[in-house]
Coordinates of C-alpha atoms and ligand atoms in Angstrom, one line a residue:
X1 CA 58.9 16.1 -120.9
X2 CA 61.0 15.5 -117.8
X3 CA 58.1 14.1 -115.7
X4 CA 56.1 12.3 -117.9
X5 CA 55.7 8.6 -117.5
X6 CA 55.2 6.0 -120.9
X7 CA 52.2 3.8 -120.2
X8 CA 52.6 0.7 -123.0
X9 CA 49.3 -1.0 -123.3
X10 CA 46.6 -1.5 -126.0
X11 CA 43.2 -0.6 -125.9
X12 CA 41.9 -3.5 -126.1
X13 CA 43.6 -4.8 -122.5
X14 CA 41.5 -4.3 -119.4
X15 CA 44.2 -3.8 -117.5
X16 CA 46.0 -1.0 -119.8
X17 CA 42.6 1.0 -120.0
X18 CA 42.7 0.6 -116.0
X19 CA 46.0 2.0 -115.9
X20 CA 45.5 4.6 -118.0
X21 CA 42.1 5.9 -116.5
X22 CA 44.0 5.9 -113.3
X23 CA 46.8 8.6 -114.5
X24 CA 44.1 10.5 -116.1
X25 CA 41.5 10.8 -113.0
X26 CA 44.9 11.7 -111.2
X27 CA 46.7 14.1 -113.6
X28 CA 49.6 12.6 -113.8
X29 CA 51.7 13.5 -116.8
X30 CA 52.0 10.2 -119.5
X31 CA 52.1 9.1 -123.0
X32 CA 49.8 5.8 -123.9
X33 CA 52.2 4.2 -126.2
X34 CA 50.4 1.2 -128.0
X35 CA 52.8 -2.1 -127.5
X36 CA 53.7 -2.4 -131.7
X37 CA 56.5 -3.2 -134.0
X38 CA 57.7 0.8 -133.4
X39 CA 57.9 0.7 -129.4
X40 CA 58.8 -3.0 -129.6
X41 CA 62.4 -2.8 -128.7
X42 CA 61.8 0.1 -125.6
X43 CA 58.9 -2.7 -124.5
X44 CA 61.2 -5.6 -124.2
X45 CA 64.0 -3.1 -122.3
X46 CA 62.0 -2.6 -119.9
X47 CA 59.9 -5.8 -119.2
X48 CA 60.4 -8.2 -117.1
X49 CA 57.1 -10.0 -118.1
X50 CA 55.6 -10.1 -121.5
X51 CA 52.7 -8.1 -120.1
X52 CA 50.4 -4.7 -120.5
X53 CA 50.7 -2.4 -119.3
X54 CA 54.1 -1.5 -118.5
X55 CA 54.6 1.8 -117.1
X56 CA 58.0 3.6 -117.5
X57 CA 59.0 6.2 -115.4
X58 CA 61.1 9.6 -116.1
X59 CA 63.9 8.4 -114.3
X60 CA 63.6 4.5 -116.3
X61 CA 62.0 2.6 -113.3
X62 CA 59.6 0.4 -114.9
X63 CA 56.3 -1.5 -113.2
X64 CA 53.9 -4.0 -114.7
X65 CA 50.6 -5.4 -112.8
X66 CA 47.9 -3.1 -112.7
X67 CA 47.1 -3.2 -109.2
X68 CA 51.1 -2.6 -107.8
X69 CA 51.2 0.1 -110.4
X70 CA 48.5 1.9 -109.0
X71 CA 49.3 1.5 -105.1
X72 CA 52.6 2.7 -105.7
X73 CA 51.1 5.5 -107.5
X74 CA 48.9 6.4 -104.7
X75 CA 51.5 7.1 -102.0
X76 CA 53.0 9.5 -104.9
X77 CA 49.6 11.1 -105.9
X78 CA 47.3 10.7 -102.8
X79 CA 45.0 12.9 -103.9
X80 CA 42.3 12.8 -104.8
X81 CA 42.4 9.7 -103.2
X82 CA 40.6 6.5 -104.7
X83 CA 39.7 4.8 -101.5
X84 CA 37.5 6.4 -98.8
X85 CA 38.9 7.2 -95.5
X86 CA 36.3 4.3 -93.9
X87 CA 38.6 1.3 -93.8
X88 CA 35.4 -0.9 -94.3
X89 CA 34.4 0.4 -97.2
X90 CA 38.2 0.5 -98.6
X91 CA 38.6 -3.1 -98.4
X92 CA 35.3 -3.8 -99.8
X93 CA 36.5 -1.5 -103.1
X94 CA 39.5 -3.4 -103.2
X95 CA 37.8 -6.6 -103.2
X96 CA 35.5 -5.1 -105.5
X97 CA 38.6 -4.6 -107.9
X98 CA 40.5 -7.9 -107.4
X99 CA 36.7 -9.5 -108.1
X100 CA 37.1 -7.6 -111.3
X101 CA 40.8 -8.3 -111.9
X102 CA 40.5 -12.0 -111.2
X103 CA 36.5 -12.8 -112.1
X104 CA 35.2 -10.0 -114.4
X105 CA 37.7 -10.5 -117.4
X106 CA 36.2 -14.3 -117.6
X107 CA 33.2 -12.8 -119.5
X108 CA 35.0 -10.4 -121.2
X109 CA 37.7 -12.9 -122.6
X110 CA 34.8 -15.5 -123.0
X111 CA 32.9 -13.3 -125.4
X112 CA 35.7 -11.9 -127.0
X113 CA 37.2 -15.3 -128.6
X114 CA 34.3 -17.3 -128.4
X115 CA 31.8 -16.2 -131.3
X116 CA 33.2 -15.7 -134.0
X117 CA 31.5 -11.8 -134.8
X118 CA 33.8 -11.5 -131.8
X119 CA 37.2 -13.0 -132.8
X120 CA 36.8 -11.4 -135.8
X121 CA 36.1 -7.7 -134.2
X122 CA 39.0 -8.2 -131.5
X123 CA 41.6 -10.0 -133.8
X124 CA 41.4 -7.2 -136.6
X125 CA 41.4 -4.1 -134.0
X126 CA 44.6 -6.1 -132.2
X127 CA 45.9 -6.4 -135.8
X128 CA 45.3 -3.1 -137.1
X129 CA 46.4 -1.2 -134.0
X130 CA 49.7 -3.2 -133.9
X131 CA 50.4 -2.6 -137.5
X132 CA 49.6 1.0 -138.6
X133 CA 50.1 1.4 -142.3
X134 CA 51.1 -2.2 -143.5
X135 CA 49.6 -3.5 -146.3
X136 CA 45.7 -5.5 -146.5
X137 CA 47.3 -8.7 -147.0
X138 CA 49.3 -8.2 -144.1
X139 CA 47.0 -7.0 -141.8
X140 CA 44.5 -10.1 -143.0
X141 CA 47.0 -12.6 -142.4
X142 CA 47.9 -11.2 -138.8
X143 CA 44.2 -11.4 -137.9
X144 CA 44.2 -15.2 -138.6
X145 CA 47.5 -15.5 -136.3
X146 CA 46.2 -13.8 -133.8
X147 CA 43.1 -16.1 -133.4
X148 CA 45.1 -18.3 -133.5
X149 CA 46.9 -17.9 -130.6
X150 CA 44.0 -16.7 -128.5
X151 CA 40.9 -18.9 -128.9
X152 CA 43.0 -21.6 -127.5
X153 CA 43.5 -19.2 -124.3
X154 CA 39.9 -20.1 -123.4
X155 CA 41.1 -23.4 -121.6
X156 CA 43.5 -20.9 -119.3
X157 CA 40.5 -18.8 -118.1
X158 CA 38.1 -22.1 -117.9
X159 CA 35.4 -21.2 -120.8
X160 CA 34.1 -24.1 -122.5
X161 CA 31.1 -25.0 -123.0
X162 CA 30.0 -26.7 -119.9
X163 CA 31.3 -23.1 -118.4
X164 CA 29.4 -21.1 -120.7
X165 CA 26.2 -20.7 -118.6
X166 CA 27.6 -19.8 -115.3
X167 CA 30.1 -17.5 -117.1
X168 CA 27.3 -15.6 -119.1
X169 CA 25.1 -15.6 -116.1
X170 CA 27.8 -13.9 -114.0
X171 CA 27.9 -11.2 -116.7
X172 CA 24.2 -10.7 -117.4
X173 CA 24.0 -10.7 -113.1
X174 CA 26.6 -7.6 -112.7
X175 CA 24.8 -5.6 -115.6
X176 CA 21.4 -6.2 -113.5
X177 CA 23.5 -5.0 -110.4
X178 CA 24.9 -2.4 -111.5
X179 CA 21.8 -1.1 -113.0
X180 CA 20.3 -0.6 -110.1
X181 CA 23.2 0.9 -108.0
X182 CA 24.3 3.2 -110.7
X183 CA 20.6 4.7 -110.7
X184 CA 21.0 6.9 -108.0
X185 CA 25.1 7.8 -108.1
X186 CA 27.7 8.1 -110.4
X187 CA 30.6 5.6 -109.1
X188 CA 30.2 2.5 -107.2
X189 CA 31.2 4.2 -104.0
X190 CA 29.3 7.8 -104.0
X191 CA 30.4 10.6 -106.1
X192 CA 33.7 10.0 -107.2
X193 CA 35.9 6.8 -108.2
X194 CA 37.5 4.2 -106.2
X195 CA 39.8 1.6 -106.7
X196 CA 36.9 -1.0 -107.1
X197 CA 35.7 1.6 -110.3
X198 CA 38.7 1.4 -112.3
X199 CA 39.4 -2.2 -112.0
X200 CA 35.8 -2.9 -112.9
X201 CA 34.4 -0.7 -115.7
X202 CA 38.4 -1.8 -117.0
X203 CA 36.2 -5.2 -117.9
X204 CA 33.1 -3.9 -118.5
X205 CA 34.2 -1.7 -121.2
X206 CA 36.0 -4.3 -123.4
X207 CA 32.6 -5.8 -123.3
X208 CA 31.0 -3.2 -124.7
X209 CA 33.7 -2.8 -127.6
X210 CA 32.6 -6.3 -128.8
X211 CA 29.8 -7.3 -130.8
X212 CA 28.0 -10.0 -128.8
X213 CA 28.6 -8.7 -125.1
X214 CA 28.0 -4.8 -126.4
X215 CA 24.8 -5.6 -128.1
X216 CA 23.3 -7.0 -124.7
X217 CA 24.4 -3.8 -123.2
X218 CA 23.1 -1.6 -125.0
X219 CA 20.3 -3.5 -124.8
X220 CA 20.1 -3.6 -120.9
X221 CA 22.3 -1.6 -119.2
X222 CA 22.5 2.3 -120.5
X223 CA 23.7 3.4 -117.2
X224 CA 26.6 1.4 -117.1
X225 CA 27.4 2.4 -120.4
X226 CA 27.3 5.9 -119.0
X227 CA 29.2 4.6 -115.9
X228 CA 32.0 3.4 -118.3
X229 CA 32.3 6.6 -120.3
X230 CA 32.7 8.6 -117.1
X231 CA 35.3 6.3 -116.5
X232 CA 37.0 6.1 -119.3
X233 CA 38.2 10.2 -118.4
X234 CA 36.9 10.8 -114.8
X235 CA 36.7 14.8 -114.6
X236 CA 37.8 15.7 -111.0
X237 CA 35.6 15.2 -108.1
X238 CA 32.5 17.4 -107.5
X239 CA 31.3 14.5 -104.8
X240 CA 32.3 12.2 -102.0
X241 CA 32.4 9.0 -100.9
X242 CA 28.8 7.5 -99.3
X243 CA 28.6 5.7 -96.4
X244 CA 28.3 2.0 -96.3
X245 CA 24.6 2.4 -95.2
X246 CA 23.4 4.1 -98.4
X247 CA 25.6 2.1 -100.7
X248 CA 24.6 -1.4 -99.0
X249 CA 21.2 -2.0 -100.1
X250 CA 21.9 -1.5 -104.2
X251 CA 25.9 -3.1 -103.2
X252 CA 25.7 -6.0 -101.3
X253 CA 24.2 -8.1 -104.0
X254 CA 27.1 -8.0 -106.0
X255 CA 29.1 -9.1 -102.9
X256 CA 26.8 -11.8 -102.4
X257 CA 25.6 -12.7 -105.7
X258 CA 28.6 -12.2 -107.3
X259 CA 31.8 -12.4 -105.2
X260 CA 30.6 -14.4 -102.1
X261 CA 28.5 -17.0 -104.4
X262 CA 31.0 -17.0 -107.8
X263 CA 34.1 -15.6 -107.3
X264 CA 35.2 -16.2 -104.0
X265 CA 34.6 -20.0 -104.2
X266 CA 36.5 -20.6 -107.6
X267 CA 39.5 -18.5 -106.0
X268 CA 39.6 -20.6 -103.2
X269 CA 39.1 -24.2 -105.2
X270 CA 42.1 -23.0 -107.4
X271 CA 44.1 -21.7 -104.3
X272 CA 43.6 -25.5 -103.0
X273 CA 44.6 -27.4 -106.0
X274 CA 47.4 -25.2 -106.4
X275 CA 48.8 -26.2 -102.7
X276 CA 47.3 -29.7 -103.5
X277 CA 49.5 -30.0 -106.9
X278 CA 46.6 -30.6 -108.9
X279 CA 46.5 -29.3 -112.7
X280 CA 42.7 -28.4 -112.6
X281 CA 40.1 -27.9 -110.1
X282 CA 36.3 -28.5 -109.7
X283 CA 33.8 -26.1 -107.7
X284 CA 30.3 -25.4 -107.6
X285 CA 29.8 -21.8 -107.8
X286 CA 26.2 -20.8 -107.3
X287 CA 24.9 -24.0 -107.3
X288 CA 26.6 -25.3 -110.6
X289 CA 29.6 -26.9 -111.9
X290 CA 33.0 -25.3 -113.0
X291 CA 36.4 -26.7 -113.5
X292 CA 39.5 -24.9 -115.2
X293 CA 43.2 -25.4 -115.1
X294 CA 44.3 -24.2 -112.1
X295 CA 46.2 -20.7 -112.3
X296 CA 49.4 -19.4 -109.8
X297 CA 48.5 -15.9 -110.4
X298 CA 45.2 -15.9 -109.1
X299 CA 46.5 -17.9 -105.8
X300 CA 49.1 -15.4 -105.2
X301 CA 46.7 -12.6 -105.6
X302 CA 44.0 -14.0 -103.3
X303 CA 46.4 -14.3 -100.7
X304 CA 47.4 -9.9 -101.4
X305 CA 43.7 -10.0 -100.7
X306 CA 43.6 -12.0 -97.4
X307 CA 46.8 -9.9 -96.7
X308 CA 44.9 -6.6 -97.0
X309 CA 41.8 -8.1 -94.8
X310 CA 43.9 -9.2 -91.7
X311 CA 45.3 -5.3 -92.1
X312 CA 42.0 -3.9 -91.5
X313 CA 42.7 -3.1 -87.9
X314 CA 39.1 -3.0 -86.5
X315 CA 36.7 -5.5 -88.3
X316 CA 33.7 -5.8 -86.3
X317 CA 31.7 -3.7 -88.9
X318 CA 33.4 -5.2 -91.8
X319 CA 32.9 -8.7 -90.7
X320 CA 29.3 -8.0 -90.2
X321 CA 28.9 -7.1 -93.8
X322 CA 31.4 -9.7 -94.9
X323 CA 29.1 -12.2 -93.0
X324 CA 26.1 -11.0 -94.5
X325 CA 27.5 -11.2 -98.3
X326 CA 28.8 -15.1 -97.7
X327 CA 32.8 -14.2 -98.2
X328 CA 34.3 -14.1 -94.6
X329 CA 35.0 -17.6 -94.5
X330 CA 37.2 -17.5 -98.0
X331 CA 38.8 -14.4 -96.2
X332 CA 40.0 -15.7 -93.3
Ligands
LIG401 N1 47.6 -9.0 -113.5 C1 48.1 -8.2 -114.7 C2 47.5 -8.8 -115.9 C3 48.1 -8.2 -117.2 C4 47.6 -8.9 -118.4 O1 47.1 -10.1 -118.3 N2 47.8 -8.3 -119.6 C5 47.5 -9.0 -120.9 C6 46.7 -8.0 -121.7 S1 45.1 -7.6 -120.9 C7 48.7 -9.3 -121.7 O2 49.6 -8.5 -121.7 N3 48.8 -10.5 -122.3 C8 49.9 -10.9 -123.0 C9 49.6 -11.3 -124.4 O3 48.5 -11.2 -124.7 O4 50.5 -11.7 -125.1 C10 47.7 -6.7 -114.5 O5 46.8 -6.4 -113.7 O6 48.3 -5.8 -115.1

């Protein structure tokens, strides 16, 4: 169809699912292509980075990174719009998102190729989806590859097992957060999606496609689970946005707890070492010790962030609540 855009991805990438959620909730025409031998060729045309999703456009433009792809889909599509008018509460759903872009998939990638129930489930859905129809021996032989090459990825995204704890904490901490907040309203922000939402459940649902990560959720956090289905299609919007006031006393711990206490620290200790030239980097986040290899990506995407909070015109309110959740400092 003339106005239909290709989303590549896999649905097993956080990112892809985000993507595709997006153009669903907003009713924009697409095909979800899974990146395979048969759209190999079309992938690699259009790519400049070996990445998912890639999102190809009627007229052949083509976009990669999740959260670009979606703000340049906004000023196309702004309605129904994913961030509430407040401009407080739109930076704090955008932090919310690069929190989950940045922090969440640490669990999720931690889970998924450390246990070995979990390699196993990831590797052969990565295999099988890839490689429709080919034969057993085939398929068994691309599952060992594909281990392979990911367990090793561990090191990039700083599991180990001195990490383990604060990384499995950090994931058993949002469930208990979100449990709480999702008791009284469908979306993080009120009664319809924002951009925090879809980069978010993007991690949380992986988790609860893999064995060890999915058992605890079932477990412990049903109305995330329903959270996540919703999000998987959202269905128009039959609510609003809520105001900061009723969202802050369920909301703010996961700015705190999470991003003020975790996240925010080991963004800004990686930032450093970056500038510094240093390979890996040390921090204490919530009163234990973490070191990884230190990434570009994440430094470049912190400073989008600081970038977005210095365009917040009026930030006495926002400051306030940044203050209270222990992130202004890492902002500014
Ligand atoms: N920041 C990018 C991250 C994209 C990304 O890391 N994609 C992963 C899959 S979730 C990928 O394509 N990895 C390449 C590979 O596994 O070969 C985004 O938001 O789109």
């Amino acid at each position: 169809m003339a106005d239909t855009y290709r989303i590549y991805g896999s649905e097993l990438s956080p990112y892809s699912v985000k993507v595709r959620s997006y153009f669903r909730y907003k009713r924009i025409p697409h095909e979800w292509l899974l990146r395979s031998a048969a759209t190999e060729e079309e992938f690699q045309r259009h790519a400049k980075l070996p990445l998912i999703p890639l999102v190809v456009g009627p007229d052949g433009d083509a976009r990669q990174d999740s959260t670009p792809i979606i703000e340049h889909f906004e000023r196309l599509h702004p309605e129904p719009a994913i961030q509430p008018d407040d401009p407080t509460s739109a930076f704090l759903s955008a932090l919310i998102e690069e929190y989950a872009d940045e922090w969440g998939n640490k669990p999720m990638f931690h889970f998924r190729w450390t246990y070995p129930p979990d390699q196993d489930s990831a590797a052969e859905r990565i295999a099988r989806s890839m490689m429709p129809g080919v034969a057993e021996d085939a398929v068994m032989s691309a599952i060992g590859t594909i281990k392979t090459r990911m367990v090793p990825r561990l090191a990039f995204v700083g599991s180990s097992a001195a990490t383990t704890d604060v990384i499995e904490g950090s994931f058993h901490r949002q469930l208990a957060i979100l449990e709480r907040h999702l008791e009284t309203r469908p979306y993080l922000f009120g009664g319809r999606p924002a951009l925090g939402d879809f980069g978010l459940y993007a991690q949380l649902y992986q988790c609860s496609t893999d064995p060890t990560p999915g058992a605890i959720m079932r477990a412990q956090a049903p109305r995330t689970l329903a959270w996540i289905a919703r999000m998987l299609e959202p269905s128009p919007p039959t609510g609003g946005f809520e105001p900061w006031e009723r969202l802050q006393p369920t909301l703010l711990p996961l700015l705190r707890d999470e991003i003020g206490h975790v996240f925010l620290p080991w963004s800004v200790a990686n930032a450093r070492a970056l500038q510094a030239g240093e390979k890996t980097f040390a921090a204490t986040l919530d009163g234990h010790p973490f070191s990884q290899e230190t990434q570009k990506y994440h430094a470049k995407s912190l400073a989008a962030l600081r970038a977005k909070y210095q365009a917040v015109a009026d930030r006495g309110r926002l400051d306030a609540i940044l203050t209270d959740a222990d992130c202004l400092t890492a902002l500014r």
